[in-house]
Short mmCIF file of C-alpha atoms in Angstrom, two decimals:
data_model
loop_
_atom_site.label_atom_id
_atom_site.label_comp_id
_atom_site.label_asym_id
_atom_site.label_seq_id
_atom_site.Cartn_x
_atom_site.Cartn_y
_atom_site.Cartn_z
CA UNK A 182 13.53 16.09 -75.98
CA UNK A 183 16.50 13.63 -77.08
CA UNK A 184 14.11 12.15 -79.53
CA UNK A 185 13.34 15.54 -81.28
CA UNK A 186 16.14 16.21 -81.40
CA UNK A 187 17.52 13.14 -83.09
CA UNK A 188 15.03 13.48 -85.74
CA UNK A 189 16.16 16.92 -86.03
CA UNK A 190 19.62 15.68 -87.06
CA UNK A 191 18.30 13.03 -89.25
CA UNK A 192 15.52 14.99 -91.47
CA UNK A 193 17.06 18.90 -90.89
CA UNK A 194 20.75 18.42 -90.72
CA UNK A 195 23.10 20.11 -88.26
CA UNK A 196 21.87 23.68 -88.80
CA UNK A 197 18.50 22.81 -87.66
CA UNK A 198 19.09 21.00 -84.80
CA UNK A 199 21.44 23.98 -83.20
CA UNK A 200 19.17 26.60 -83.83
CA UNK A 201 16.28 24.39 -82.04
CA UNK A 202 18.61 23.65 -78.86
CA UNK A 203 19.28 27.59 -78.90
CA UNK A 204 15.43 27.73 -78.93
CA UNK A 205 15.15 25.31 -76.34
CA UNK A 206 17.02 26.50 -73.78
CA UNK A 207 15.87 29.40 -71.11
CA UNK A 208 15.86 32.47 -72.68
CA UNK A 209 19.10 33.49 -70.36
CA UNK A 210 21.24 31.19 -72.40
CA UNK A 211 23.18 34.63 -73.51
CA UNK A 212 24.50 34.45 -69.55
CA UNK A 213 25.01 30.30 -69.07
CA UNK A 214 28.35 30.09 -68.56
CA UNK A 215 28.31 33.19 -66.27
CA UNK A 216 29.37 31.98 -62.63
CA UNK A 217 27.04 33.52 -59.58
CA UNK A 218 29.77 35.75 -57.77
CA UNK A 219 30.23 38.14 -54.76
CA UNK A 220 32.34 39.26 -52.67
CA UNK A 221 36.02 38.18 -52.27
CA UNK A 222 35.79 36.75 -55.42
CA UNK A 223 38.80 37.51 -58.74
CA UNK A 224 39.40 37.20 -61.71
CA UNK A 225 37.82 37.88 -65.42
CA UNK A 226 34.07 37.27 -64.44
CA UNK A 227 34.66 40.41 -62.04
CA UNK A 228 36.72 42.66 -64.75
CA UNK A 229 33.73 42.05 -67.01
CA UNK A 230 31.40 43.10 -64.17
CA UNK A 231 32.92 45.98 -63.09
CA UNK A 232 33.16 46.95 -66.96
CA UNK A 233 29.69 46.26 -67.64
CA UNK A 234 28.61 48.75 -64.60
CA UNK A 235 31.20 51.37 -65.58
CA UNK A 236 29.37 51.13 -69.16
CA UNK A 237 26.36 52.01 -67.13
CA UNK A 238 27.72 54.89 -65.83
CA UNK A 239 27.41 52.42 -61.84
CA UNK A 240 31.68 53.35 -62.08
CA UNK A 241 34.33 51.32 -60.75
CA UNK A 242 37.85 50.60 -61.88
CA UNK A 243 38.15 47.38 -63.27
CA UNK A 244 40.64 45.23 -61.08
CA UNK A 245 39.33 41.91 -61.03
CA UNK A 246 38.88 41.82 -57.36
CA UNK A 247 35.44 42.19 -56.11
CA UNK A 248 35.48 44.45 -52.94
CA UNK A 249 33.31 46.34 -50.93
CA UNK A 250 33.05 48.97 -53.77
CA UNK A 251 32.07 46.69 -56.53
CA UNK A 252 29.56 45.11 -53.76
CA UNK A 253 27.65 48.70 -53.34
CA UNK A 254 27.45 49.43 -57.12
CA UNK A 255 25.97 46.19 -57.73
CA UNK A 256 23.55 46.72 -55.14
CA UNK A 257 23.05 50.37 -56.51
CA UNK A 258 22.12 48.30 -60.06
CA UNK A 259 20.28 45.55 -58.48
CA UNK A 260 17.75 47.83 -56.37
CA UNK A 261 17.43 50.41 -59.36
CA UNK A 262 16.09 47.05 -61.61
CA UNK A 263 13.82 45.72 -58.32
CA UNK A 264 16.07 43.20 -57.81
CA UNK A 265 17.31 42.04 -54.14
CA UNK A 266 19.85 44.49 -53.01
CA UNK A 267 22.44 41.31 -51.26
CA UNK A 268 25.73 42.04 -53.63
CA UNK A 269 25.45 38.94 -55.34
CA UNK A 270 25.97 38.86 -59.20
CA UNK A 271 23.56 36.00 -59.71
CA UNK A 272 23.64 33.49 -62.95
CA UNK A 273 21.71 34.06 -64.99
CA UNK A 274 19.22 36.85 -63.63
CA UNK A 275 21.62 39.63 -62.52
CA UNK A 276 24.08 38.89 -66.02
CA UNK A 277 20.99 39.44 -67.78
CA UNK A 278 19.49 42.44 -66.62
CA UNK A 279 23.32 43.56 -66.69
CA UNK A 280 23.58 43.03 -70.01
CA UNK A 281 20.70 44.57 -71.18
CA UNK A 282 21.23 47.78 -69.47
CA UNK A 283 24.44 47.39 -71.21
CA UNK A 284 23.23 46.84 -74.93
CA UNK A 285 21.27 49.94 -74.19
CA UNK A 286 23.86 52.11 -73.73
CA UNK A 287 25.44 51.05 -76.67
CA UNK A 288 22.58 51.00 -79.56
CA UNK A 289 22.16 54.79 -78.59
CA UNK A 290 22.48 56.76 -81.58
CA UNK A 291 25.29 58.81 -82.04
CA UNK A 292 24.30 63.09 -81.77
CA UNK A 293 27.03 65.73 -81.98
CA UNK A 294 27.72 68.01 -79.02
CA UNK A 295 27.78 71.80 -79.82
CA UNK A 296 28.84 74.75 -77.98
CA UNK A 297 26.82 77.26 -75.93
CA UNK A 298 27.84 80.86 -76.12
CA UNK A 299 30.04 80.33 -73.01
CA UNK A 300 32.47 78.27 -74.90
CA UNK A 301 30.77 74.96 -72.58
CA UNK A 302 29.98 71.98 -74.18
CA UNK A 303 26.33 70.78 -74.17
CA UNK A 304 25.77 66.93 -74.24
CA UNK A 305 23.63 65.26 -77.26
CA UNK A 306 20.19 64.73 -74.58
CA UNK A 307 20.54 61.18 -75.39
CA UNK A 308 23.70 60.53 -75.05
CA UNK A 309 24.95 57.84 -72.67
CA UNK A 310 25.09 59.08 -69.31
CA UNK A 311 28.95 58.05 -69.22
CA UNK A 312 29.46 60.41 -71.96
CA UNK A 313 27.19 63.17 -70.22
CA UNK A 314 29.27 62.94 -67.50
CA UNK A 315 32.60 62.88 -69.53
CA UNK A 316 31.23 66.23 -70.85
CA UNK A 317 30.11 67.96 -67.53
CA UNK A 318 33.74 67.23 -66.02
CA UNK A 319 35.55 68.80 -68.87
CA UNK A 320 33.12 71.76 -68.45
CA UNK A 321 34.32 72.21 -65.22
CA UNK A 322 37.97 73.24 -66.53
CA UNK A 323 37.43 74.07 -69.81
CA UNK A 324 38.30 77.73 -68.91
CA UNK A 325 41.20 76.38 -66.27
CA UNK A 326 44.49 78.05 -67.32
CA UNK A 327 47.45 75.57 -68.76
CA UNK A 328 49.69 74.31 -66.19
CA UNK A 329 52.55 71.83 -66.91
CA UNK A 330 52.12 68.96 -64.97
CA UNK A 331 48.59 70.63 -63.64
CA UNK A 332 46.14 67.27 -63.55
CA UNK A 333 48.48 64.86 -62.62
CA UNK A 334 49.34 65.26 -58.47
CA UNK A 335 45.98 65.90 -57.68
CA UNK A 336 42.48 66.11 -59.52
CA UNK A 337 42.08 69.48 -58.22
CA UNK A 338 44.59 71.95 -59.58
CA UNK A 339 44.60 75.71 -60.42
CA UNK A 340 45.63 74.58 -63.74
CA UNK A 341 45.87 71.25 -66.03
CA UNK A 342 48.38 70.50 -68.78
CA UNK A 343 46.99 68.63 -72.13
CA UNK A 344 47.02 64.72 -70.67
CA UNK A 345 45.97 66.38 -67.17
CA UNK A 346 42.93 67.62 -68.98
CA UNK A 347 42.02 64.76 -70.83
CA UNK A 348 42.56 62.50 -67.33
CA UNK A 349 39.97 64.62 -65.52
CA UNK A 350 37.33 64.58 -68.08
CA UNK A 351 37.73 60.55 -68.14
CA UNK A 352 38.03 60.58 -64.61
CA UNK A 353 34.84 62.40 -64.70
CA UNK A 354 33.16 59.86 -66.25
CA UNK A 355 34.37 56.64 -64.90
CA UNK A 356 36.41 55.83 -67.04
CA UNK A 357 40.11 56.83 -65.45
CA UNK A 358 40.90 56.70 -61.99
CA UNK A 359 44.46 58.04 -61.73
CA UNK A 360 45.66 60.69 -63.86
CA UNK A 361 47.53 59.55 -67.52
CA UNK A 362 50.56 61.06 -68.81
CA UNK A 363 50.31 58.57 -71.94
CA UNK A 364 47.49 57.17 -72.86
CA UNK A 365 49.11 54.51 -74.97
CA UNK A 366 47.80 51.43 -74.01
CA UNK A 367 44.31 53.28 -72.49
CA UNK A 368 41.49 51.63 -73.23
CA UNK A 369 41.11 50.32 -76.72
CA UNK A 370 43.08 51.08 -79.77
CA UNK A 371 41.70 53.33 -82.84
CA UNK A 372 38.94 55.47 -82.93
CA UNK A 373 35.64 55.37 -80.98
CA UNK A 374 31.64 56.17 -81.35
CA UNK A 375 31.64 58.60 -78.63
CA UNK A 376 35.18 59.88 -77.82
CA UNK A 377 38.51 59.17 -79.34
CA UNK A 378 42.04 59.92 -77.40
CA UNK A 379 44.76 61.36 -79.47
CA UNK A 380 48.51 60.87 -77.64
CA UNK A 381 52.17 61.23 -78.19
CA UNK A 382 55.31 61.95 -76.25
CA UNK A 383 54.44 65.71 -76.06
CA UNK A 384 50.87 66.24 -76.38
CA UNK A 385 47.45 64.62 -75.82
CA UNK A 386 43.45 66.25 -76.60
CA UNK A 387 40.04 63.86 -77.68
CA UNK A 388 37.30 64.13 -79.50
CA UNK A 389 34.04 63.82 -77.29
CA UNK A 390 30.30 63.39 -79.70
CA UNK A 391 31.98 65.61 -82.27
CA UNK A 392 33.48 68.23 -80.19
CA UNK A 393 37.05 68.95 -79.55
CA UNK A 394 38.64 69.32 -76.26
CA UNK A 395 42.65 70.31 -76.15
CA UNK A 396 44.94 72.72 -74.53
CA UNK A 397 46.02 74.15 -77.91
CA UNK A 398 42.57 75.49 -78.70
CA UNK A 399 42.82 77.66 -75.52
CA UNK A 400 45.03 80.18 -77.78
CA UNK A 401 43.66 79.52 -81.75
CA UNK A 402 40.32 77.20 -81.36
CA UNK A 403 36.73 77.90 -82.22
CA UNK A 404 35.41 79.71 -79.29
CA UNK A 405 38.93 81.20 -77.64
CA UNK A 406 39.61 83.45 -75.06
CA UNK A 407 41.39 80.46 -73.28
CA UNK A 408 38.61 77.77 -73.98
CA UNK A 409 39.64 74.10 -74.39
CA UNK A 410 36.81 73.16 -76.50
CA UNK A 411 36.50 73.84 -80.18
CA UNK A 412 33.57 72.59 -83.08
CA UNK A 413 37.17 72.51 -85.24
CA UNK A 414 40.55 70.40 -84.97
CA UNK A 415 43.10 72.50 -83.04
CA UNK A 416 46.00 69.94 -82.88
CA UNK A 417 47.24 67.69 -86.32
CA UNK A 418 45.53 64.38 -86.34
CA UNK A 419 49.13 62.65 -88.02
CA UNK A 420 51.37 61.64 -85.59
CA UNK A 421 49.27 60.58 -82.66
CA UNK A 422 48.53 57.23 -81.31
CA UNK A 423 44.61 57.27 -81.36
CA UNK A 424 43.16 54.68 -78.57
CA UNK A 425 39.07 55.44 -77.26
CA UNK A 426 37.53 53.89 -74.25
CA UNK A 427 36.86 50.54 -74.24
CA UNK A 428 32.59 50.58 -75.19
CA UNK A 429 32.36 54.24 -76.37
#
């Protein structure tokens, strides 16, 4: 191999001779420098693990500690793709079927929601299932009354308030695990494929596969009669920090 390569550099130049060592090398080479981890382990190999199975809709706040709860949803992924169930995020075998599942997720093509004629909204059918899920939660209080402050001691309320709202939908999906009052540093800034967060010191709603969900459309939005969701813009889009989560 080291004399291939040499006349590689000598007759092909540089170019060459790094695209044949990227050809040489095991077709994981997209996961070598991933370390094998498991339990008790820290740090940013874990974040990007537990962010890679939230993507997946396996959901999991990302700490950077790998517990027993990052341990079952890794075993939840591994025995779904055949692999052994043990809770060990192996290099390069589990990275790679990881990050597959992954790039799935996000080459799926973008649909628009629309509304059914209860005001709900129904997902695109191939949507990602994080975004399905997103969807069904907001559903479930899209007809719940405004409450100030509603959303924020506990998921379950009589009411929610506009960040309350938005909260439980994320929540819904994996992507928030205690309610938001501010969403400014949420996520990712600007907006997003799937959903985009709009927040300020007074009011927060987001956009979810072309749909909008907000507390203001409850009185003047498409559907009414105290519905959150709307096919048209209830709130001004100036003035608002915009921030999406992170891979949607």
């Amino acid at each position: 191999m080291r004399s291939t390569l040499g006349r590689l550099a000598r007759y092909c130049g540089l170019s060459a001779l790094l695209l044949t060592v990227v050809a040489l090398l095991p077709q994981a080479a997209g996961a070598a420098n991933a370390p094998t981890i498991r339990e008790g382990a820290t740090g940013y190999w874990v974040s990007l693990l537990q962010r890679d199975l939230t993507d997946i809709a396996y959901s999991l706040p990302v700490t950077g500690n790998f517990g027993s709860h990052t341990r079952a949803q890794v075993n939840a992924f591994k025995k779904a793709r055949g692999l052994p169930a043990d809770g060990v995020v192996r290099s390069p075998w589990t990275w790679d079927a990881l990050r597959k599942a992954v790039r799935v997720e996000q080459r799926r093509p973008w649909r628009r929601a629309h509304l059914n004629r209860q005001g709900l909204a129904v997902a695109p059918e191939d949507a990602p299932v994080v975004v399905k899920r997103v969807i069904a939660a907001a559903n479930r209080i899209a007809f719940k009354p405004y409450l100030y402050g509603g959303g924020h001691g506990s998921w379950n309320s009589p009411g929610y308030d506009c960040s309350g709202s938005v909260s439980y939908a994320l929540h819904g999906g994996g992507l928030l695990w205690r309610p938001e009052a501010l969403f400014y540093s949420y996520g990712a800034p600007g907006g997003g494929k799937w959903m985009t967060i709009y927040t300020n010191s007074v009011h927060a709603y987001m956009s979810v596969a072309g749909l909008w969900f907000d507390t203001v459309a409850q009185e003047w939005g498409s559907y009414g009669h105290g519905d959150r969701w709307s096919t048209t813009r209830a709130s001004p889009a100036s003035g608002f920090l915009v921030r999406h989560p992170t891979g949607f």
